[in-house]
Amino acid sequence: MAGELPFEKPLVEMRQKINELKQFGADKGIDFSDEIARLEERYAQLEEEVYSNITAAQKMHLARHHQRPTSLDLIQLIFSDFIELHGDRLFGDDLAVIGGLAKLNGTPVTVIGQQRGKDTKDNIARFFGSAHPEGFRKALRLMHQADKFKRPIITFIDTKGAYPGNTAEERGQSEAIARNLREMAALGVPVICVVIGEGGSGGALAMAVGNRVLMLEHAIYSAISPNGAASILWKDASKADQAAEAMKITAKDLLEFEVIEEIVPEPKGGAHRDYEATAAAIKDSLVRHLGELSGLDSAALKEDRYQKFRKIGKFAYEQSSHVGVID
């Protein structure tokens, strides 16, 4: 297994034993088929146990896996005729955000994604997927273009958060994020957002005000990264695993809270195990949700988006003998 995580160690060790037994049998001309079959059966059982009980902290590490498919990886597998467009027409081109025109089963769409690097050099160029203001403004430029030409918008979310440095603040980071939130809420075309890795803080939300928000099974989505939360709560960023368990950041949690509409299944072991299967699952969901939204006019799409976010945060409370609802 390539790029295994600590919790996958028992699987790695058992697979190694199976391979060693196969090799020994081949070298010595001994038939170990019965023993190998029993080990393979035990391996399948162990695999099911490991991957059906993944904790929030383990999901956080899966979401950050260096081999996890990026936005560009998925765009190339899901869409056809992708043409990347560059620049915000105000300052420059932020490589942490990619976007352009494409076709989804022949339907013209605008697709935008947050892009991590594939190696150290690429990560530095893309600021590890953390956008500057010009990245968010490029995304908004493409969204306005899509709105003008009545193209559905699909966004891929994969960032620990907006770039936190002085250069971003000097160029208006908070204004750029706030403007995206406002403008996305008023778009008159279908907007579908997919959290494919880590959706962190305002950097994620600035591209996630959609009619439908979907999450890959092992993705995470939160108002602050677990590392940031640990730094604030315990003054120790190394306690990120503990923070992740407490923050309700998994797709299952967020589906229960109605923050998202659907969990997109991943291949066993995570999206990095099979890019094609992951892309196919996302594509199926996109086609289905786009079909549901395509019958709504501009006003209905705006109202649908408004109601989606309006209902988030509703909860029951009890005070003395009176029960009420806050929203």
mmCIF file of N, CA and C in Angstrom, residues 2-99:
data_model
loop_
_atom_site.group_PDB
_atom_site.id
_atom_site.type_symbol
_atom_site.label_atom_id
_atom_site.label_comp_id
_atom_site.label_asym_id
_atom_site.label_seq_id
_atom_site.Cartn_x
_atom_site.Cartn_y
_atom_site.Cartn_z
ATOM 1 N N ALA A 2 0.672 2.110 -0.959
ATOM 2 C CA ALA A 2 1.476 3.323 -1.060
ATOM 3 C C ALA A 2 0.866 4.432 -0.205
ATOM 4 N N GLY A 3 1.739 5.169 0.509
ATOM 5 C CA GLY A 3 1.274 6.303 1.280
ATOM 6 C C GLY A 3 0.341 5.937 2.411
ATOM 7 N N GLU A 4 0.592 4.789 3.068
ATOM 8 C CA GLU A 4 -0.304 4.361 4.130
ATOM 9 C C GLU A 4 -0.182 5.285 5.344
ATOM 10 N N LEU A 5 -1.282 5.395 6.093
ATOM 11 C CA LEU A 5 -1.336 6.183 7.314
ATOM 12 C C LEU A 5 -1.156 5.262 8.519
ATOM 13 N N PRO A 6 -0.833 5.811 9.694
ATOM 14 C CA PRO A 6 -0.568 4.962 10.870
ATOM 15 C C PRO A 6 -1.673 3.964 11.188
ATOM 16 N N PHE A 7 -2.952 4.362 11.052
ATOM 17 C CA PHE A 7 -4.026 3.455 11.405
ATOM 18 C C PHE A 7 -4.166 2.297 10.404
ATOM 19 N N GLU A 8 -3.494 2.405 9.265
ATOM 20 C CA GLU A 8 -3.532 1.343 8.265
ATOM 21 C C GLU A 8 -2.393 0.332 8.433
ATOM 22 N N LYS A 9 -1.558 0.504 9.451
ATOM 23 C CA LYS A 9 -0.392 -0.353 9.650
ATOM 24 C C LYS A 9 -0.740 -1.839 9.751
ATOM 25 N N PRO A 10 -1.799 -2.238 10.503
ATOM 26 C CA PRO A 10 -2.131 -3.677 10.556
ATOM 27 C C PRO A 10 -2.417 -4.269 9.180
ATOM 28 N N LEU A 11 -3.050 -3.486 8.302
ATOM 29 C CA LEU A 11 -3.330 -3.966 6.948
ATOM 30 C C LEU A 11 -2.042 -4.129 6.147
ATOM 31 N N VAL A 12 -1.138 -3.188 6.309
ATOM 32 C CA VAL A 12 0.135 -3.246 5.596
ATOM 33 C C VAL A 12 0.922 -4.480 6.027
ATOM 34 N N GLU A 13 0.949 -4.724 7.337
ATOM 35 C CA GLU A 13 1.700 -5.872 7.852
ATOM 36 C C GLU A 13 1.106 -7.193 7.371
ATOM 37 N N MET A 14 -0.230 -7.295 7.371
ATOM 38 C CA MET A 14 -0.853 -8.539 6.917
ATOM 39 C C MET A 14 -0.643 -8.744 5.423
ATOM 40 N N ARG A 15 -0.756 -7.688 4.639
ATOM 41 C CA ARG A 15 -0.521 -7.812 3.203
ATOM 42 C C ARG A 15 0.911 -8.249 2.932
ATOM 43 N N GLN A 16 1.847 -7.733 3.725
ATOM 44 C CA GLN A 16 3.251 -8.113 3.568
ATOM 45 C C GLN A 16 3.448 -9.602 3.861
ATOM 46 N N LYS A 17 2.768 -10.112 4.894
ATOM 47 C CA LYS A 17 2.866 -11.535 5.225
ATOM 48 C C LYS A 17 2.296 -12.404 4.102
ATOM 49 N N ILE A 18 1.176 -11.970 3.542
ATOM 50 C CA ILE A 18 0.573 -12.724 2.435
ATOM 51 C C ILE A 18 1.519 -12.766 1.240
ATOM 52 N N ASN A 19 2.111 -11.636 0.916
ATOM 53 C CA ASN A 19 3.031 -11.579 -0.231
ATOM 54 C C ASN A 19 4.276 -12.432 0.010
ATOM 55 N N GLU A 20 4.778 -12.404 1.251
ATOM 56 C CA GLU A 20 5.957 -13.205 1.589
ATOM 57 C C GLU A 20 5.658 -14.696 1.464
ATOM 58 N N LEU A 21 4.455 -15.106 1.922
ATOM 59 C CA LEU A 21 4.069 -16.511 1.830
ATOM 60 C C LEU A 21 3.923 -16.941 0.369
ATOM 61 N N LYS A 22 3.345 -16.069 -0.442
ATOM 62 C CA LYS A 22 3.222 -16.368 -1.876
ATOM 63 C C LYS A 22 4.603 -16.527 -2.513
ATOM 64 N N GLN A 23 5.515 -15.632 -2.179
ATOM 65 C CA GLN A 23 6.862 -15.672 -2.751
ATOM 66 C C GLN A 23 7.621 -16.917 -2.290
ATOM 67 N N PHE A 24 7.470 -17.255 -0.992
ATOM 68 C CA PHE A 24 8.158 -18.426 -0.456
ATOM 69 C C PHE A 24 7.653 -19.698 -1.140
ATOM 70 N N GLY A 25 6.324 -19.784 -1.307
ATOM 71 C CA GLY A 25 5.747 -20.947 -1.977
ATOM 72 C C GLY A 25 6.227 -21.070 -3.405
ATOM 73 N N ALA A 26 6.316 -19.934 -4.098
ATOM 74 C CA ALA A 26 6.789 -19.952 -5.485
ATOM 75 C C ALA A 26 8.251 -20.369 -5.563
ATOM 76 N N ASP A 27 9.070 -19.882 -4.632
ATOM 77 C CA ASP A 27 10.498 -20.202 -4.632
ATOM 78 C C ASP A 27 10.758 -21.675 -4.307
ATOM 79 N N LYS A 28 9.995 -22.218 -3.348
ATOM 80 C CA LYS A 28 10.225 -23.587 -2.876
ATOM 81 C C LYS A 28 9.338 -24.622 -3.565
ATOM 82 N N GLY A 29 8.433 -24.166 -4.382
ATOM 83 C CA GLY A 29 7.531 -25.085 -5.061
ATOM 84 C C GLY A 29 6.536 -25.747 -4.129
ATOM 85 N N ILE A 30 6.119 -25.031 -3.096
ATOM 86 C CA ILE A 30 5.180 -25.566 -2.100
ATOM 87 C C ILE A 30 3.827 -24.890 -2.286
ATOM 88 N N ASP A 31 2.762 -25.650 -2.183
ATOM 89 C CA ASP A 31 1.405 -25.125 -2.359
ATOM 90 C C ASP A 31 0.854 -24.622 -1.021
ATOM 91 N N PHE A 32 0.771 -23.317 -0.890
ATOM 92 C CA PHE A 32 0.208 -22.711 0.317
ATOM 93 C C PHE A 32 -1.162 -22.079 0.030
ATOM 94 N N SER A 33 -1.839 -22.562 -0.984
ATOM 95 C CA SER A 33 -3.078 -21.917 -1.424
ATOM 96 C C SER A 33 -4.133 -21.858 -0.319
ATOM 97 N N ASP A 34 -4.263 -22.925 0.485
ATOM 98 C CA ASP A 34 -5.259 -22.916 1.561
ATOM 99 C C ASP A 34 -4.916 -21.865 2.607
ATOM 100 N N GLU A 35 -3.636 -21.801 3.000
ATOM 101 C CA GLU A 35 -3.205 -20.824 3.999
ATOM 102 C C GLU A 35 -3.383 -19.394 3.467
ATOM 103 N N ILE A 36 -3.030 -19.206 2.199
ATOM 104 C CA ILE A 36 -3.165 -17.874 1.587
ATOM 105 C C ILE A 36 -4.635 -17.466 1.517
ATOM 106 N N ALA A 37 -5.518 -18.410 1.183
ATOM 107 C CA ALA A 37 -6.955 -18.109 1.107
ATOM 108 C C ALA A 37 -7.490 -17.677 2.467
ATOM 109 N N ARG A 38 -7.029 -18.374 3.539
ATOM 110 C CA ARG A 38 -7.471 -17.994 4.882
ATOM 111 C C ARG A 38 -6.963 -16.609 5.260
ATOM 112 N N LEU A 39 -5.717 -16.331 4.911
ATOM 113 C CA LEU A 39 -5.162 -15.014 5.205
ATOM 114 C C LEU A 39 -5.876 -13.917 4.408
ATOM 115 N N GLU A 40 -6.194 -14.199 3.161
ATOM 116 C CA GLU A 40 -6.915 -13.217 2.335
ATOM 117 C C GLU A 40 -8.296 -12.941 2.923
ATOM 118 N N GLU A 41 -8.951 -13.973 3.441
ATOM 119 C CA GLU A 41 -10.257 -13.793 4.068
ATOM 120 C C GLU A 41 -10.134 -12.945 5.322
ATOM 121 N N ARG A 42 -9.090 -13.241 6.116
ATOM 122 C CA ARG A 42 -8.864 -12.439 7.328
ATOM 123 C C ARG A 42 -8.516 -10.995 6.963
ATOM 124 N N TYR A 43 -7.756 -10.832 5.882
ATOM 125 C CA TYR A 43 -7.402 -9.482 5.430
ATOM 126 C C TYR A 43 -8.654 -8.686 5.062
ATOM 127 N N ALA A 44 -9.572 -9.310 4.348
ATOM 128 C CA ALA A 44 -10.813 -8.646 3.952
ATOM 129 C C ALA A 44 -11.624 -8.228 5.171
ATOM 130 N N GLN A 45 -11.663 -9.104 6.196
ATOM 131 C CA GLN A 45 -12.383 -8.779 7.426
ATOM 132 C C GLN A 45 -11.725 -7.612 8.156
ATOM 133 N N LEU A 46 -10.382 -7.646 8.239
ATOM 134 C CA LEU A 46 -9.650 -6.580 8.908
ATOM 135 C C LEU A 46 -9.808 -5.261 8.167
ATOM 136 N N GLU A 47 -9.775 -5.325 6.848
ATOM 137 C CA GLU A 47 -9.954 -4.121 6.031
ATOM 138 C C GLU A 47 -11.312 -3.486 6.301
ATOM 139 N N GLU A 48 -12.353 -4.317 6.393
ATOM 140 C CA GLU A 48 -13.688 -3.815 6.681
ATOM 141 C C GLU A 48 -13.743 -3.193 8.067
ATOM 142 N N GLU A 49 -13.095 -3.815 9.045
ATOM 143 C CA GLU A 49 -13.072 -3.280 10.410
ATOM 144 C C GLU A 49 -12.367 -1.930 10.468
ATOM 145 N N VAL A 50 -11.222 -1.842 9.788
ATOM 146 C CA VAL A 50 -10.424 -0.609 9.836
ATOM 147 C C VAL A 50 -11.154 0.549 9.171
ATOM 148 N N TYR A 51 -11.691 0.311 7.962
ATOM 149 C CA TYR A 51 -12.261 1.411 7.194
ATOM 150 C C TYR A 51 -13.709 1.732 7.548
ATOM 151 N N SER A 52 -14.359 0.896 8.308
ATOM 152 C CA SER A 52 -15.729 1.200 8.740
ATOM 153 C C SER A 52 -15.756 1.907 10.090
ATOM 154 N N ASN A 53 -14.603 2.080 10.707
ATOM 155 C CA ASN A 53 -14.533 2.731 12.029
ATOM 156 C C ASN A 53 -13.489 3.834 12.046
ATOM 157 N N ILE A 54 -13.429 4.598 10.971
ATOM 158 C CA ILE A 54 -12.449 5.683 10.884
ATOM 159 C C ILE A 54 -12.907 6.863 11.737
ATOM 160 N N THR A 55 -12.043 7.340 12.605
ATOM 161 C CA THR A 55 -12.374 8.456 13.487
ATOM 162 C C THR A 55 -12.261 9.789 12.747
ATOM 163 N N ALA A 56 -12.749 10.842 13.377
ATOM 164 C CA ALA A 56 -12.656 12.176 12.771
ATOM 165 C C ALA A 56 -11.202 12.579 12.551
ATOM 166 N N ALA A 57 -10.343 12.267 13.513
ATOM 167 C CA ALA A 57 -8.922 12.614 13.371
ATOM 168 C C ALA A 57 -8.293 11.856 12.201
ATOM 169 N N GLN A 58 -8.661 10.576 12.048
ATOM 170 C CA GLN A 58 -8.137 9.794 10.933
ATOM 171 C C GLN A 58 -8.660 10.317 9.602
ATOM 172 N N LYS A 59 -9.917 10.759 9.576
ATOM 173 C CA LYS A 59 -10.464 11.364 8.359
ATOM 174 C C LYS A 59 -9.713 12.648 8.014
ATOM 175 N N MET A 60 -9.326 13.401 9.041
ATOM 176 C CA MET A 60 -8.562 14.618 8.797
ATOM 177 C C MET A 60 -7.264 14.286 8.059
ATOM 178 N N HIS A 61 -6.590 13.211 8.484
ATOM 179 C CA HIS A 61 -5.341 12.830 7.824
ATOM 180 C C HIS A 61 -5.592 12.284 6.418
ATOM 181 N N LEU A 62 -6.706 11.589 6.227
ATOM 182 C CA LEU A 62 -7.063 11.142 4.876
ATOM 183 C C LEU A 62 -7.345 12.334 3.972
ATOM 184 N N ALA A 63 -8.065 13.339 4.500
ATOM 185 C CA ALA A 63 -8.397 14.528 3.713
ATOM 186 C C ALA A 63 -7.149 15.297 3.293
ATOM 187 N N ARG A 64 -6.083 15.185 4.117
ATOM 188 C CA ARG A 64 -4.847 15.906 3.836
ATOM 189 C C ARG A 64 -3.793 15.034 3.157
ATOM 190 N N HIS A 65 -4.162 13.818 2.797
ATOM 191 C CA HIS A 65 -3.193 12.884 2.226
ATOM 192 C C HIS A 65 -2.534 13.491 0.991
ATOM 193 N N HIS A 66 -1.212 13.371 0.932
ATOM 194 C CA HIS A 66 -0.475 14.034 -0.159
ATOM 195 C C HIS A 66 -0.783 13.448 -1.527
ATOM 196 N N GLN A 67 -1.358 12.231 -1.559
ATOM 197 C CA GLN A 67 -1.703 11.627 -2.846
ATOM 198 C C GLN A 67 -3.181 11.783 -3.183
ATOM 199 N N ARG A 68 -3.926 12.481 -2.360
ATOM 200 C CA ARG A 68 -5.355 12.665 -2.618
ATOM 201 C C ARG A 68 -5.549 13.453 -3.921
ATOM 202 N N PRO A 69 -6.556 13.095 -4.720
ATOM 203 C CA PRO A 69 -6.755 13.817 -5.988
ATOM 204 C C PRO A 69 -7.049 15.292 -5.762
ATOM 205 N N THR A 70 -6.452 16.121 -6.589
ATOM 206 C CA THR A 70 -6.662 17.560 -6.512
ATOM 207 C C THR A 70 -7.813 17.971 -7.430
ATOM 208 N N SER A 71 -8.147 19.248 -7.390
ATOM 209 C CA SER A 71 -9.215 19.756 -8.260
ATOM 210 C C SER A 71 -8.911 19.492 -9.728
ATOM 211 N N LEU A 72 -7.677 19.749 -10.152
ATOM 212 C CA LEU A 72 -7.318 19.527 -11.553
ATOM 213 C C LEU A 72 -7.401 18.055 -11.928
ATOM 214 N N ASP A 73 -6.998 17.177 -11.019
ATOM 215 C CA ASP A 73 -7.107 15.739 -11.284
ATOM 216 C C ASP A 73 -8.560 15.368 -11.578
ATOM 217 N N LEU A 74 -9.475 15.858 -10.737
ATOM 218 C CA LEU A 74 -10.887 15.501 -10.879
ATOM 219 C C LEU A 74 -11.535 16.183 -12.079
ATOM 220 N N ILE A 75 -11.154 17.422 -12.330
ATOM 221 C CA ILE A 75 -11.698 18.139 -13.489
ATOM 222 C C ILE A 75 -11.375 17.386 -14.779
ATOM 223 N N GLN A 76 -10.149 16.907 -14.893
ATOM 224 C CA GLN A 76 -9.737 16.195 -16.100
ATOM 225 C C GLN A 76 -10.479 14.874 -16.274
ATOM 226 N N LEU A 77 -10.910 14.262 -15.162
ATOM 227 C CA LEU A 77 -11.606 12.984 -15.235
ATOM 228 C C LEU A 77 -13.122 13.129 -15.376
ATOM 229 N N ILE A 78 -13.666 14.226 -14.868
ATOM 230 C CA ILE A 78 -15.121 14.400 -14.841
ATOM 231 C C ILE A 78 -15.639 15.147 -16.064
ATOM 232 N N PHE A 79 -14.910 16.161 -16.508
ATOM 233 C CA PHE A 79 -15.388 17.065 -17.547
ATOM 234 C C PHE A 79 -14.643 16.842 -18.864
ATOM 235 N N SER A 80 -15.216 17.342 -19.910
ATOM 236 C CA SER A 80 -14.551 17.343 -21.215
ATOM 237 C C SER A 80 -14.367 18.788 -21.680
ATOM 238 N N ASP A 81 -13.428 18.975 -22.598
ATOM 239 C CA ASP A 81 -13.201 20.298 -23.225
ATOM 240 C C ASP A 81 -12.907 21.393 -22.207
ATOM 241 N N PHE A 82 -12.141 21.071 -21.168
ATOM 242 C CA PHE A 82 -11.820 22.084 -20.154
ATOM 243 C C PHE A 82 -10.841 23.108 -20.710
ATOM 244 N N ILE A 83 -11.195 24.378 -20.565
ATOM 245 C CA ILE A 83 -10.332 25.492 -20.969
ATOM 246 C C ILE A 83 -10.090 26.349 -19.739
ATOM 247 N N GLU A 84 -8.858 26.390 -19.256
ATOM 248 C CA GLU A 84 -8.566 27.169 -18.056
ATOM 249 C C GLU A 84 -8.444 28.649 -18.389
ATOM 250 N N LEU A 85 -9.046 29.484 -17.542
ATOM 251 C CA LEU A 85 -8.969 30.934 -17.675
ATOM 252 C C LEU A 85 -8.178 31.496 -16.497
ATOM 253 N N HIS A 86 -7.474 32.585 -16.723
ATOM 254 C CA HIS A 86 -6.540 33.085 -15.715
ATOM 255 C C HIS A 86 -6.827 34.536 -15.344
ATOM 256 N N GLY A 87 -6.405 34.913 -14.141
ATOM 257 C CA GLY A 87 -6.377 36.303 -13.727
ATOM 258 C C GLY A 87 -7.679 36.854 -13.186
ATOM 259 N N ASP A 88 -7.542 37.876 -12.308
ATOM 260 C CA ASP A 88 -8.725 38.525 -11.724
ATOM 261 C C ASP A 88 -9.021 39.862 -12.382
ATOM 262 N N ARG A 89 -8.180 40.277 -13.332
ATOM 263 C CA ARG A 89 -8.307 41.554 -14.045
ATOM 264 C C ARG A 89 -8.112 42.768 -13.125
ATOM 265 N N LEU A 90 -7.540 42.506 -11.938
ATOM 266 C CA LEU A 90 -7.283 43.592 -10.992
ATOM 267 C C LEU A 90 -5.840 43.593 -10.513
ATOM 268 N N PHE A 91 -5.308 42.406 -10.221
ATOM 269 C CA PHE A 91 -3.945 42.336 -9.699
ATOM 270 C C PHE A 91 -3.104 41.299 -10.419
ATOM 271 N N GLY A 92 -3.575 40.056 -10.453
ATOM 272 C CA GLY A 92 -2.767 39.014 -11.071
ATOM 273 C C GLY A 92 -3.475 37.676 -11.066
ATOM 274 N N ASP A 93 -2.711 36.629 -11.318
ATOM 275 C CA ASP A 93 -3.272 35.277 -11.398
ATOM 276 C C ASP A 93 -2.799 34.471 -10.193
ATOM 277 N N ASP A 94 -3.732 34.067 -9.362
ATOM 278 C CA ASP A 94 -3.430 33.269 -8.173
ATOM 279 C C ASP A 94 -3.552 31.794 -8.544
ATOM 280 N N LEU A 95 -2.439 31.059 -8.473
ATOM 281 C CA LEU A 95 -2.441 29.650 -8.873
ATOM 282 C C LEU A 95 -3.093 28.745 -7.840
ATOM 283 N N ALA A 96 -3.452 29.290 -6.669
ATOM 284 C CA ALA A 96 -4.162 28.491 -5.673
ATOM 285 C C ALA A 96 -5.616 28.263 -6.064
ATOM 286 N N VAL A 97 -6.093 29.026 -7.048
ATOM 287 C CA VAL A 97 -7.457 28.863 -7.568
ATOM 288 C C VAL A 97 -7.374 28.657 -9.066
ATOM 289 N N ILE A 98 -8.005 27.599 -9.543
ATOM 290 C CA ILE A 98 -8.057 27.339 -10.985
ATOM 291 C C ILE A 98 -9.518 27.327 -11.423
ATOM 292 N N GLY A 99 -9.745 27.653 -12.675
ATOM 293 C CA GLY A 99 -11.120 27.660 -13.151
ATOM 294 C C GLY A 99 -11.203 27.900 -14.637
#
